[in-house]
Structure formats: structure tokens, C-alpha cells
Amino acid sequence: MPNSLTIVGVQWGDEGKGKVTDLLAHDASLVVRYQGGANAGHTVVVEGRKVVLHQVPSGILNPEAFCVVGPAVVVDPDTLLDEMDTLDLAGINVSPDRLAISRQATVVLPYHKRLDTLREAARGAGRIGTTGRGIGPAYEDLFGRTGVRLADLCDADRLFARLDALLPERNAVLKFLGGESMDRNSIALPALALGARLKPFLRDTGEVVARHMAEGRNVLFESAQGTLLDVLHGTWPFVTSSLTVAPAAFALSGVGVPAHGGVLGITKAYTTRVGSGPFPTEDTGEYGEWLRQKGGEFGATTGRPRRCGHLDLPALRYALRVNGVTALALTKMDVLSGLSSVPVCTGWRFGDTVIDIATPDLFSAPGLQPILEDWPGWAAPLDGATDMADLPVEARGYVERLESTLGVPIQLVSTGSGRESTVVRSDPWA
Ligand code: GDP
């Protein structure tokens, strides 16, 4: 029985991780967000009420769970506090006895956002689709060892010293890109005020995670974005700026690898991607548009229309490998209702060669032809089904065929956006 579960998107993000995390957080004593920043948007629907979480772990909706924002998350203190206030107003308790934020987390500052937007504009046609929230430049500061950490927001002298050291170079870059430079106090003074509000939440979060694990309590690690957006293992350079893959959860949270951890991969029943970059099974025609409208495929954070296409088994098999996925959750099955057949990509053809598992370089290799097979579709809507027996035989067949071709159990089948619209075929915690 795993007492740690890592939830990871096995596509290009937006797979429905928020809903699954919220569902599984019910039995978790700790939920840890381990990477990313305010560029993530996890939508959770509880009793018909839609809550979009960007930096606070989705586990916050379970009053019994403690939540951690780990040291590898880049924190925008302004929007994090806004999000905490919004949750508070909605009657969700967000106090230091429910939420701890790592003192080591890197801070997203106003110049990061300015740099992000200016650089993306300068890329022109080669833009990588950043959300402009300063995440990439903040990670550069982390790995460049020049950033500001949350603990620095509680110490004015240290913050001034850090900004004095880094701002001249940042301002030179801003000027080079045609932007306005920034002065120390306009950044430091609001940041110190935000730091004072966040101070009660700041902790060594690694210690919290390690303690829960040592006590054998259920710990849920929640990732943002998806495997194919991982900075190392994804479709680089059209990726996010952090490690998203499941094995990173432990290193990034400051704990060792547990002996019996489960990895639950989340995949939609089809594929979507936001922004630029290769997408071998994209359908830019009527079918893609139908999926976009029916699936509401517009970004939770940016509202950007998502690119839509067919389920891609070679890409999925690659994602299962890099994450060490032990089980899958299949989301948005309800969206496919109404099709007489569902096209699924079972292999990638390059001339006379067919491959069934992707490698990162092949996503944009010339000559790639997805091999599409028509799997039987179903007419009846699935909304709200909670039992496999309630699904049309073809929908059941879709799940079972996918499970056998991928060789991984599909433990959850999601049939609607609400927490309750889920078929639990077997409990991922069991
Ligand atoms: P995340 O970033 O992986 O959490 O995904 P998002 O929240 O960006 O996108 C998932 C969207 O799909 C949200 O609006 C969810 O409420 C919704 N959703 C999740 N599962 C299902 C499902 O099975 N059916 C439908 N129709 N919507 C779902």
C-alpha cells in the first residue's frame, strides 16, 4: 500500500490534475505542490462551485489535509496572497495550521514578469508560448544563484543587498529589450509588506514532508503542467522551466525516495496542448474544433484556446516511462460521447519504420506520420457516471483496450468536471 502518491500529467498539461488531486486529497494527510508557479491553473469543481487554484495546492479544499508549497515552486507573493484571500472569503480555512510555504522558495518579482513579456515579444514567430508570469526568469535566477528567496522578504537589509547586487544587470537587459528599468525601492518596499503577511506561513517544509512520511501518513505530491512540458524530458524548447516529472517530486521537496510510492499519471481521453511546439496528433480541422468547444479547452489561467487532437499512444508510453507511472486516471471521457468512432494514434510512421514509443527528439522529426486507428465510439452522454456498468459498452471497451495496450491499470475514469463524476475502478491509495 503506497503511502505516497505522486500525481503527474502525462501529456502537455491541463489533464485534469486539479480534480484528481482534490479527489485523492480526501484521504491524504499532506498535499505537496513541488514545482511551477502561478502559471499553473488547476480547476476544481466542488458542489457546483468552480475554484481555480494557481499556487495553493488543490488539497486545500479537504479540511483535514495539511498543504505545502515546496522550495522548488517559484512564488509570486502578491498573487499567492490574493488567492489565499479568495479562498478565505469562500469559507476555506487558509491559516498557518493548514498551509506551510518553503522559506527557500524563489520569489517572482516585477522585473521577472517584465523580462518574460519583453523576451517573448522579441522572439516574434519563434515564441515559446510563455504565460508572461515571470516563471522562466525567476527559475533562471534560482539556477543562476542570484535570486531572492521568500526568507529574504522578512529581512530588509538582506533584500536590499540582494536587489542592489542583481538589479544593474537586470536593468541593462530590460533596457536592451526596449523596456523600462526598475529601481530598488519600488520592488523592495511592496515585497517587504507582502513578506510580513507571508511570514507566519514560512517554514522548512522538507521537515514537514519528511515527518509525515516517517509517520506512515498519506502524502500526495501534486505537479503542475505536464510531462511533455518538463524542462529536460519534454518537447524542448517549447517547455516550462521546471522539472515536472514524478521522480523529481522527492528531490524538489527535500525528502528521499519512498520505498512504496505510487505514481498516478493523468491523461485526457484525447490530447491538448497550449502554445507553440510540436503536437503530432493535432487536428486543426473540424474535429479539433469540436473537441475544443465540447471539452471547454480554453486555459484556466490565460483563457487561451488549447490546440486539440487525438490520443497519442507513443507519446503516452514515453511519459509512462519517464515518470515510472504505476496507474492512470483517464479524464474527460464524457467529452468523446456522440462520436461513432474515436480516432486513436497507435504508432508513429517514418517511411517504412513504425515506432510505438516516442523519444523526445522524434516529436519534431521530419516525416512523422501518426497512424490513426478508429476505435468504436458511443452516443450516450456519460455525465456523472460513477460505475463502469453505467458506461456504454463501447466506452468500457475504450478504457479496457487502452489499459491493455499501455500495460498500466486505469484506476480512475473521470466522466465530468465535478468531484463526484468519477468511476473509481480501484482506489489509488489501496
Ligand atoms: P489541470 O491543470 O491538469 O488541473 O487541468 P485544468 O484544470 O486546466 O483543466 C481541466 C479542466 O477540465 C477543468 O476545467 C476541469 O474542471 C475539467 N475536467 C476535469 N475532469 C473532467 C472530466 O472528466 N470531464 C469534463 N467535462 N471536465 C473535466
Short mmCIF file of C-alpha atoms and ligand atoms in Angstrom, two decimals:
data_model
loop_
_atom_site.label_atom_id
_atom_site.label_comp_id
_atom_site.label_asym_id
_atom_site.label_seq_id
_atom_site.Cartn_x
_atom_site.Cartn_y
_atom_site.Cartn_z
CA MET A 1 0.00 0.00 0.00
CA PRO A 2 1.63 3.27 -1.11
CA ASN A 3 1.76 5.98 1.49
CA SER A 4 2.98 8.46 -1.06
CA LEU A 5 1.26 9.14 -4.33
CA THR A 6 2.58 11.47 -6.99
CA ILE A 7 0.07 12.94 -9.38
CA VAL A 8 1.60 13.84 -12.71
CA GLY A 9 0.16 14.95 -16.02
CA VAL A 10 1.35 12.61 -18.78
CA GLN A 11 0.57 14.95 -21.67
CA TRP A 12 1.14 18.70 -22.17
CA GLY A 13 -0.69 19.78 -19.01
CA ASP A 14 -4.37 20.60 -18.36
CA GLU A 15 -5.14 16.89 -17.98
CA GLY A 16 -7.42 17.45 -15.00
CA LYS A 17 -4.79 17.08 -12.25
CA GLY A 18 -6.69 19.55 -10.05
CA LYS A 19 -9.81 17.43 -9.98
CA VAL A 20 -7.90 14.20 -9.31
CA THR A 21 -5.75 15.81 -6.60
CA ASP A 22 -8.85 17.20 -4.93
CA LEU A 23 -10.44 13.75 -5.03
CA LEU A 24 -7.42 11.91 -3.64
CA ALA A 25 -6.62 14.62 -1.11
CA HIS A 26 -9.67 13.35 0.71
CA ASP A 27 -7.51 10.52 2.06
CA ALA A 28 -4.26 12.44 2.29
CA SER A 29 -2.84 13.95 5.43
CA LEU A 30 -0.44 16.13 3.42
CA VAL A 31 -0.58 17.58 -0.10
CA VAL A 32 2.65 18.99 -1.52
CA ARG A 33 2.98 21.22 -4.57
CA TYR A 34 6.53 20.59 -5.78
CA GLN A 35 7.27 22.80 -8.81
CA GLY A 36 5.98 25.51 -11.13
CA GLY A 37 4.38 28.75 -10.15
CA ALA A 38 1.38 30.92 -10.83
CA ASN A 39 1.43 29.77 -14.47
CA ALA A 40 -0.44 26.66 -13.38
CA GLY A 41 -4.22 26.75 -13.17
CA HIS A 42 -5.93 23.82 -11.52
CA THR A 43 -9.68 23.89 -11.75
CA VAL A 44 -11.65 22.11 -9.07
CA VAL A 45 -15.43 21.97 -9.04
CA VAL A 46 -16.95 21.29 -5.63
CA GLU A 47 -20.71 21.17 -5.21
CA GLY A 48 -21.11 23.09 -8.47
CA ARG A 49 -18.70 25.83 -7.34
CA LYS A 50 -15.65 26.40 -9.54
CA VAL A 51 -12.36 27.18 -7.80
CA VAL A 52 -9.20 27.85 -9.81
CA LEU A 53 -6.01 27.31 -7.85
CA HIS A 54 -2.69 28.63 -9.11
CA GLN A 55 -0.18 28.32 -6.28
CA VAL A 56 -2.06 26.87 -3.33
CA PRO A 57 -2.20 23.04 -3.55
CA SER A 58 -5.59 21.64 -4.60
CA GLY A 59 -5.61 19.70 -1.31
CA ILE A 60 -6.61 22.90 0.50
CA LEU A 61 -10.24 22.00 -0.23
CA ASN A 62 -10.00 19.00 2.07
CA PRO A 63 -10.24 20.49 5.58
CA GLU A 64 -8.33 17.53 7.03
CA ALA A 65 -5.27 17.89 4.80
CA PHE A 66 -2.22 19.99 5.52
CA CYS A 67 -0.72 21.67 2.43
CA VAL A 68 2.84 22.53 1.50
CA VAL A 69 4.24 24.82 -1.17
CA GLY A 70 7.73 23.38 -1.63
CA PRO A 71 11.12 25.05 -2.17
CA ALA A 72 11.18 24.46 -5.94
CA VAL A 73 7.93 26.39 -6.52
CA VAL A 74 8.57 29.95 -7.67
CA VAL A 75 6.21 32.07 -5.63
CA ASP A 76 4.55 35.29 -6.72
CA PRO A 77 3.73 36.65 -3.25
CA ASP A 78 1.20 39.16 -4.50
CA THR A 79 -0.99 36.71 -6.39
CA LEU A 80 -0.46 33.99 -3.77
CA LEU A 81 -1.88 36.25 -1.08
CA ASP A 82 -4.78 37.20 -3.38
CA GLU A 83 -5.51 33.52 -3.89
CA MET A 84 -5.37 32.87 -0.16
CA ASP A 85 -7.77 35.80 0.46
CA THR A 86 -10.18 34.48 -2.19
CA LEU A 87 -10.18 31.04 -0.57
CA ASP A 88 -10.69 32.61 2.84
CA LEU A 89 -13.69 34.57 1.55
CA ALA A 90 -15.12 31.32 0.15
CA GLY A 91 -15.00 29.92 3.69
CA ILE A 92 -11.91 27.75 3.17
CA ASN A 93 -9.53 27.91 6.11
CA VAL A 94 -6.10 29.02 4.88
CA SER A 95 -4.11 29.56 8.06
CA PRO A 96 -0.59 28.50 9.11
CA ASP A 97 -2.07 25.40 10.70
CA ARG A 98 -3.25 24.33 7.22
CA LEU A 99 -0.57 25.68 4.91
CA ALA A 100 3.22 25.92 5.03
CA ILE A 101 5.31 27.65 2.39
CA SER A 102 9.02 26.97 1.98
CA ARG A 103 11.33 29.71 3.21
CA GLN A 104 13.67 28.65 0.38
CA ALA A 105 11.17 29.21 -2.42
CA THR A 106 12.32 31.68 -5.06
CA VAL A 107 10.30 34.88 -5.35
CA VAL A 108 8.83 36.10 -8.64
CA LEU A 109 9.49 39.83 -8.71
CA PRO A 110 8.09 42.51 -11.03
CA TYR A 111 11.21 42.57 -13.21
CA HIS A 112 10.79 38.84 -13.91
CA LYS A 113 7.35 39.48 -15.42
CA ARG A 114 8.62 42.43 -17.41
CA LEU A 115 11.53 40.38 -18.76
CA ASP A 116 9.24 37.46 -19.61
CA THR A 117 6.89 39.60 -21.68
CA LEU A 118 9.63 41.57 -23.44
CA ARG A 119 11.62 38.46 -24.32
CA GLU A 120 8.56 36.65 -25.65
CA ALA A 121 7.72 39.68 -27.84
CA ALA A 122 11.31 39.77 -29.09
CA ARG A 123 11.09 36.10 -30.15
CA GLY A 124 8.44 37.01 -32.76
CA ALA A 125 7.44 33.93 -34.73
CA GLY A 126 9.74 31.78 -32.56
CA ARG A 127 7.85 32.50 -29.37
CA ILE A 128 7.58 29.64 -26.90
CA GLY A 129 4.14 30.45 -25.55
CA THR A 130 5.09 31.65 -22.07
CA THR A 131 2.23 32.88 -19.89
CA GLY A 132 4.22 36.04 -19.08
CA ARG A 133 4.05 35.47 -15.34
CA GLY A 134 7.80 35.69 -14.81
CA ILE A 135 8.24 31.99 -14.06
CA GLY A 136 11.10 31.34 -16.52
CA PRO A 137 13.19 34.38 -15.45
CA ALA A 138 12.61 33.50 -11.77
CA TYR A 139 13.94 29.96 -12.34
CA GLU A 140 16.92 31.46 -14.18
CA ASP A 141 17.65 33.47 -11.04
CA LEU A 142 17.37 30.34 -8.90
CA PHE A 143 19.82 28.36 -11.02
CA GLY A 144 21.96 31.43 -11.65
CA ARG A 145 22.21 31.73 -7.84
CA THR A 146 21.17 35.37 -7.94
CA GLY A 147 17.50 35.17 -6.95
CA VAL A 148 15.54 36.37 -3.96
CA ARG A 149 14.02 33.80 -1.63
CA LEU A 150 10.91 34.17 0.48
CA ALA A 151 13.02 34.31 3.64
CA ASP A 152 14.70 37.42 2.18
CA LEU A 153 11.34 39.22 2.21
CA CYS A 154 11.46 39.11 6.01
CA ASP A 155 14.83 40.81 6.27
CA ALA A 156 15.01 44.31 4.75
CA ASP A 157 18.81 44.60 4.81
CA ARG A 158 19.29 41.27 3.09
CA LEU A 159 16.67 42.07 0.46
CA PHE A 160 18.21 45.48 -0.27
CA ALA A 161 21.65 43.90 -0.61
CA ARG A 162 20.39 41.19 -2.98
CA LEU A 163 18.50 43.66 -5.16
CA ASP A 164 21.46 46.06 -5.24
CA ALA A 165 23.61 43.21 -6.48
CA LEU A 166 21.31 41.97 -9.20
CA LEU A 167 19.34 44.98 -10.46
CA PRO A 168 22.05 46.74 -12.51
CA GLU A 169 22.39 43.70 -14.78
CA ARG A 170 18.62 43.10 -14.96
CA ASN A 171 18.03 46.74 -15.82
CA ALA A 172 20.61 46.60 -18.59
CA VAL A 173 18.74 43.65 -20.10
CA LEU A 174 15.36 45.39 -19.69
CA LYS A 175 16.78 48.43 -21.49
CA PHE A 176 18.28 46.27 -24.23
CA LEU A 177 14.82 44.74 -24.81
CA GLY A 178 13.22 48.20 -25.02
CA GLY A 179 11.68 48.14 -21.54
CA GLU A 180 11.86 50.49 -18.59
CA SER A 181 14.35 49.88 -15.80
CA MET A 182 13.21 49.40 -12.20
CA ASP A 183 14.51 50.92 -9.01
CA ARG A 184 15.27 49.01 -5.86
CA ASN A 185 12.73 50.58 -3.56
CA SER A 186 9.79 50.21 -5.92
CA ILE A 187 10.45 46.46 -5.79
CA ALA A 188 11.64 46.08 -2.20
CA LEU A 189 9.05 48.06 -0.28
CA PRO A 190 5.92 46.26 -1.57
CA ALA A 191 7.83 42.95 -1.35
CA LEU A 192 8.64 43.53 2.33
CA ALA A 193 4.98 44.27 3.05
CA LEU A 194 3.99 41.01 1.35
CA GLY A 195 6.76 39.19 3.23
CA ALA A 196 5.35 40.40 6.54
CA ARG A 197 1.98 38.86 5.66
CA LEU A 198 3.52 35.59 4.50
CA LYS A 199 5.94 35.23 7.42
CA PRO A 200 3.64 33.10 9.63
CA PHE A 201 3.41 30.53 6.81
CA LEU A 202 7.15 30.24 6.12
CA ARG A 203 8.80 27.02 7.29
CA ASP A 204 11.38 24.41 6.42
CA THR A 205 8.77 22.43 4.50
CA GLY A 206 11.11 19.48 3.84
CA GLU A 207 10.95 18.73 7.55
CA VAL A 208 7.12 18.72 7.42
CA VAL A 209 7.06 16.32 4.45
CA ALA A 210 9.70 14.01 5.96
CA ARG A 211 7.81 13.83 9.25
CA HIS A 212 4.51 12.89 7.59
CA MET A 213 6.31 10.22 5.53
CA ALA A 214 8.18 8.84 8.55
CA GLU A 215 4.88 8.56 10.42
CA GLY A 216 3.49 6.48 7.54
CA ARG A 217 0.79 9.04 6.75
CA ASN A 218 -0.58 9.51 3.22
CA VAL A 219 1.36 12.16 1.35
CA LEU A 220 0.19 13.39 -2.04
CA PHE A 221 2.66 15.15 -4.34
CA GLU A 222 0.97 17.41 -6.85
CA SER A 223 2.70 18.53 -10.04
CA ALA A 224 1.80 21.37 -12.33
CA GLN A 225 1.97 21.41 -16.17
CA GLY A 226 2.77 18.01 -17.70
CA THR A 227 5.49 15.54 -18.63
CA LEU A 228 5.86 16.77 -22.20
CA LEU A 229 6.43 20.27 -20.82
CA ASP A 230 9.25 19.13 -18.50
CA VAL A 231 12.33 21.33 -18.99
CA LEU A 232 14.56 18.29 -19.54
CA HIS A 233 12.30 15.47 -20.73
CA GLY A 234 9.68 17.46 -22.63
CA THR A 235 9.46 18.87 -26.14
CA TRP A 236 12.29 21.34 -25.51
CA PRO A 237 12.49 24.30 -26.06
CA PHE A 238 8.68 24.50 -26.07
CA VAL A 239 8.50 23.57 -22.41
CA THR A 240 8.06 25.09 -18.99
CA SER A 241 11.12 25.99 -16.92
CA SER A 242 10.93 23.32 -14.21
CA LEU A 243 11.17 19.56 -13.78
CA THR A 244 7.60 18.30 -13.79
CA VAL A 245 8.23 14.54 -13.83
CA ALA A 246 7.18 12.44 -10.86
CA PRO A 247 10.63 11.28 -9.70
CA ALA A 248 11.55 14.96 -9.22
CA ALA A 249 8.86 15.30 -6.55
CA PHE A 250 11.12 13.98 -3.81
CA ALA A 251 14.34 15.78 -4.71
CA LEU A 252 12.45 19.05 -5.17
CA SER A 253 10.58 18.65 -1.87
CA GLY A 254 13.69 17.87 0.17
CA VAL A 255 12.99 14.24 1.04
CA GLY A 256 14.31 10.86 -0.05
CA VAL A 257 12.58 8.46 -2.44
CA PRO A 258 9.99 6.39 -0.58
CA ALA A 259 10.15 2.61 -0.89
CA HIS A 260 6.48 2.18 -1.80
CA GLY A 261 5.41 5.29 -3.68
CA GLY A 262 2.72 5.16 -6.34
CA VAL A 263 2.76 7.37 -9.43
CA LEU A 264 -0.64 8.21 -10.85
CA GLY A 265 -0.43 9.54 -14.40
CA ILE A 266 -3.31 11.73 -15.53
CA THR A 267 -4.32 11.70 -19.18
CA LYS A 268 -7.29 13.03 -21.05
CA ALA A 269 -9.14 10.64 -23.35
CA TYR A 270 -7.75 12.83 -26.20
CA THR A 271 -4.84 15.29 -26.33
CA THR A 272 -4.46 19.06 -25.97
CA ARG A 273 -1.58 21.48 -25.87
CA VAL A 274 -1.35 25.23 -25.24
CA GLY A 275 1.06 27.49 -27.09
CA SER A 276 3.69 26.62 -29.66
CA GLY A 277 5.65 23.42 -30.18
CA PRO A 278 5.28 20.02 -31.81
CA PHE A 279 1.97 18.17 -31.46
CA PRO A 280 2.00 15.18 -33.83
CA THR A 281 -1.69 14.25 -33.43
CA GLU A 282 -3.12 17.78 -33.58
CA ASP A 283 -6.33 18.13 -35.57
CA THR A 284 -6.60 21.65 -36.91
CA GLY A 285 -9.87 20.91 -38.67
CA GLU A 286 -13.47 20.39 -37.62
CA TYR A 287 -12.77 17.53 -35.22
CA GLY A 288 -10.23 19.59 -33.27
CA GLU A 289 -12.69 22.48 -33.06
CA TRP A 290 -15.43 20.10 -31.89
CA LEU A 291 -13.17 18.83 -29.10
CA ARG A 292 -12.25 22.40 -28.09
CA GLN A 293 -15.86 23.51 -27.80
CA LYS A 294 -17.20 20.32 -26.23
CA GLY A 295 -14.28 19.97 -23.83
CA GLY A 296 -14.14 23.69 -22.95
CA GLU A 297 -10.49 23.64 -23.96
CA PHE A 298 -9.51 27.17 -23.03
CA GLY A 299 -6.72 27.86 -20.50
CA ALA A 300 -7.77 28.14 -16.83
CA THR A 301 -5.16 30.87 -16.24
CA THR A 302 -4.89 32.62 -19.58
CA GLY A 303 -8.16 31.78 -21.38
CA ARG A 304 -6.07 30.84 -24.43
CA PRO A 305 -7.72 28.31 -26.77
CA ARG A 306 -5.97 24.96 -26.45
CA ARG A 307 -4.85 23.03 -29.54
CA CYS A 308 -6.74 19.72 -29.69
CA GLY A 309 -6.11 16.33 -31.24
CA HIS A 310 -6.12 12.59 -30.90
CA LEU A 311 -4.89 10.46 -28.03
CA ASP A 312 -1.25 9.66 -28.80
CA LEU A 313 -0.13 6.26 -27.55
CA PRO A 314 3.59 6.55 -28.48
CA ALA A 315 3.74 9.86 -26.57
CA LEU A 316 1.89 8.33 -23.63
CA ARG A 317 4.20 5.30 -23.49
CA TYR A 318 7.17 7.66 -23.33
CA ALA A 319 5.53 9.61 -20.49
CA LEU A 320 4.80 6.39 -18.58
CA ARG A 321 8.48 5.50 -18.83
CA VAL A 322 9.99 8.80 -17.66
CA ASN A 323 7.62 9.03 -14.70
CA GLY A 324 7.57 5.38 -13.64
CA VAL A 325 3.77 5.54 -13.78
CA THR A 326 2.14 2.78 -11.73
CA ALA A 327 -1.51 3.58 -12.62
CA LEU A 328 -3.52 6.00 -14.73
CA ALA A 329 -6.52 8.28 -14.32
CA LEU A 330 -8.38 8.85 -17.58
CA THR A 331 -10.23 12.18 -17.66
CA LYS A 332 -12.79 13.83 -19.92
CA MET A 333 -14.26 10.57 -21.22
CA ASP A 334 -17.63 12.36 -21.32
CA VAL A 335 -16.32 14.77 -23.96
CA LEU A 336 -15.99 11.95 -26.50
CA SER A 337 -19.68 10.96 -26.28
CA GLY A 338 -21.53 11.39 -29.56
CA LEU A 339 -18.85 10.02 -31.89
CA SER A 340 -19.48 6.92 -33.99
CA SER A 341 -15.77 6.16 -33.81
CA VAL A 342 -12.83 7.64 -31.90
CA PRO A 343 -9.53 8.04 -33.77
CA VAL A 344 -6.55 6.97 -31.63
CA CYS A 345 -2.91 7.24 -32.67
CA THR A 346 -1.36 3.82 -32.11
CA GLY A 347 2.06 4.39 -33.66
CA TRP A 348 4.28 6.88 -35.48
CA ARG A 349 5.35 6.06 -39.02
CA PHE A 350 8.59 7.33 -40.53
CA GLY A 351 8.66 5.97 -44.08
CA ASP A 352 8.85 2.19 -43.69
CA THR A 353 9.54 2.33 -39.97
CA VAL A 354 6.83 2.27 -37.31
CA ILE A 355 7.61 3.13 -33.71
CA ASP A 356 5.30 2.67 -30.76
CA ILE A 357 7.17 4.66 -28.11
CA ALA A 358 8.29 8.24 -28.61
CA THR A 359 11.67 9.72 -27.80
CA PRO A 360 11.98 13.48 -27.16
CA ASP A 361 13.77 14.23 -30.45
CA LEU A 362 11.15 12.42 -32.56
CA PHE A 363 8.26 14.77 -31.68
CA SER A 364 9.50 17.28 -34.23
CA ALA A 365 11.30 14.88 -36.58
CA PRO A 366 10.53 15.41 -40.28
CA GLY A 367 8.27 12.88 -41.95
CA LEU A 368 6.38 11.82 -38.81
CA GLN A 369 3.01 10.33 -39.76
CA PRO A 370 0.68 9.41 -36.90
CA ILE A 371 -1.05 6.07 -37.51
CA LEU A 372 -4.71 6.53 -36.62
CA GLU A 373 -7.00 3.64 -35.74
CA ASP A 374 -10.74 4.08 -35.33
CA TRP A 375 -11.92 2.68 -32.01
CA PRO A 376 -15.68 2.19 -31.55
CA GLY A 377 -17.42 5.34 -30.29
CA TRP A 378 -20.59 5.77 -28.22
CA ALA A 379 -23.60 8.04 -28.49
CA ALA A 380 -24.95 8.31 -24.96
CA PRO A 381 -23.64 11.06 -22.67
CA LEU A 382 -21.60 9.83 -19.71
CA ASP A 383 -22.04 12.81 -17.44
CA GLY A 384 -21.85 11.82 -13.89
CA ALA A 385 -21.38 8.05 -14.32
CA THR A 386 -19.77 6.55 -11.22
CA ASP A 387 -19.76 2.89 -12.17
CA MET A 388 -18.23 1.10 -15.15
CA ALA A 389 -21.54 -0.75 -15.56
CA ASP A 390 -23.23 2.60 -16.31
CA LEU A 391 -20.95 3.29 -19.27
CA PRO A 392 -21.94 2.28 -22.80
CA VAL A 393 -20.20 -0.93 -23.81
CA GLU A 394 -18.01 0.96 -26.31
CA ALA A 395 -16.83 3.41 -23.63
CA ARG A 396 -15.95 0.49 -21.40
CA GLY A 397 -14.15 -1.05 -24.36
CA TYR A 398 -12.17 2.17 -24.86
CA VAL A 399 -10.93 2.09 -21.27
CA GLU A 400 -10.11 -1.62 -21.31
CA ARG A 401 -8.35 -1.50 -24.69
CA LEU A 402 -6.28 1.46 -23.56
CA GLU A 403 -5.37 -0.30 -20.35
CA SER A 404 -4.23 -3.45 -22.11
CA THR A 405 -2.31 -1.66 -24.85
CA LEU A 406 -0.47 0.56 -22.33
CA GLY A 407 0.01 -2.21 -19.77
CA VAL A 408 -0.93 0.03 -16.82
CA PRO A 409 -4.13 -0.16 -14.76
CA ILE A 410 -6.60 2.67 -15.28
CA GLN A 411 -7.80 3.19 -11.73
CA LEU A 412 -9.97 6.27 -12.22
CA VAL A 413 -12.23 7.25 -15.10
CA SER A 414 -13.49 10.80 -14.96
CA THR A 415 -16.90 11.40 -16.52
CA GLY A 416 -17.48 15.07 -15.68
CA SER A 417 -15.80 18.02 -14.01
CA GLY A 418 -17.33 17.50 -10.55
CA ARG A 419 -15.58 15.53 -7.80
CA GLU A 420 -18.45 13.04 -7.74
CA SER A 421 -18.39 12.33 -11.50
CA THR A 422 -15.72 9.67 -11.26
CA VAL A 423 -15.61 5.92 -11.68
CA VAL A 424 -13.21 4.57 -9.07
CA ARG A 425 -12.20 1.21 -10.55
CA SER A 426 -9.68 0.75 -7.76
CA ASP A 427 -8.50 3.08 -5.02
CA PRO A 428 -5.04 4.52 -5.79
CA TRP A 429 -4.30 4.61 -2.03
CA ALA A 430 -5.22 0.95 -1.53
P1 GDP B 1 -5.09 20.72 -14.60
O1 GDP B 1 -4.20 21.90 -14.75
O2 GDP B 1 -4.43 19.45 -15.03
O3 GDP B 1 -5.72 20.62 -13.25
O4 GDP B 1 -6.27 20.89 -15.61
P2 GDP B 1 -7.24 22.15 -15.80
O5 GDP B 1 -7.90 22.49 -14.55
O6 GDP B 1 -6.54 23.25 -16.54
O7 GDP B 1 -8.22 21.57 -16.90
C1 GDP B 1 -9.03 20.59 -16.66
C2 GDP B 1 -10.44 21.11 -16.91
O8 GDP B 1 -11.23 20.02 -17.19
C3 GDP B 1 -11.07 21.79 -15.72
O9 GDP B 1 -11.97 22.76 -16.17
C4 GDP B 1 -11.82 20.65 -15.02
O10 GDP B 1 -12.91 21.09 -14.26
C5 GDP B 1 -12.26 19.88 -16.21
N1 GDP B 1 -12.39 18.44 -16.02
C6 GDP B 1 -11.59 17.60 -15.31
N2 GDP B 1 -12.02 16.33 -15.49
C7 GDP B 1 -13.08 16.39 -16.33
C8 GDP B 1 -13.93 15.41 -16.92
O11 GDP B 1 -13.78 14.21 -16.73
N3 GDP B 1 -14.91 15.87 -17.75
C9 GDP B 1 -15.08 17.17 -18.03
N4 GDP B 1 -16.06 17.51 -18.85
N5 GDP B 1 -14.31 18.11 -17.50
C10 GDP B 1 -13.32 17.73 -16.67
#
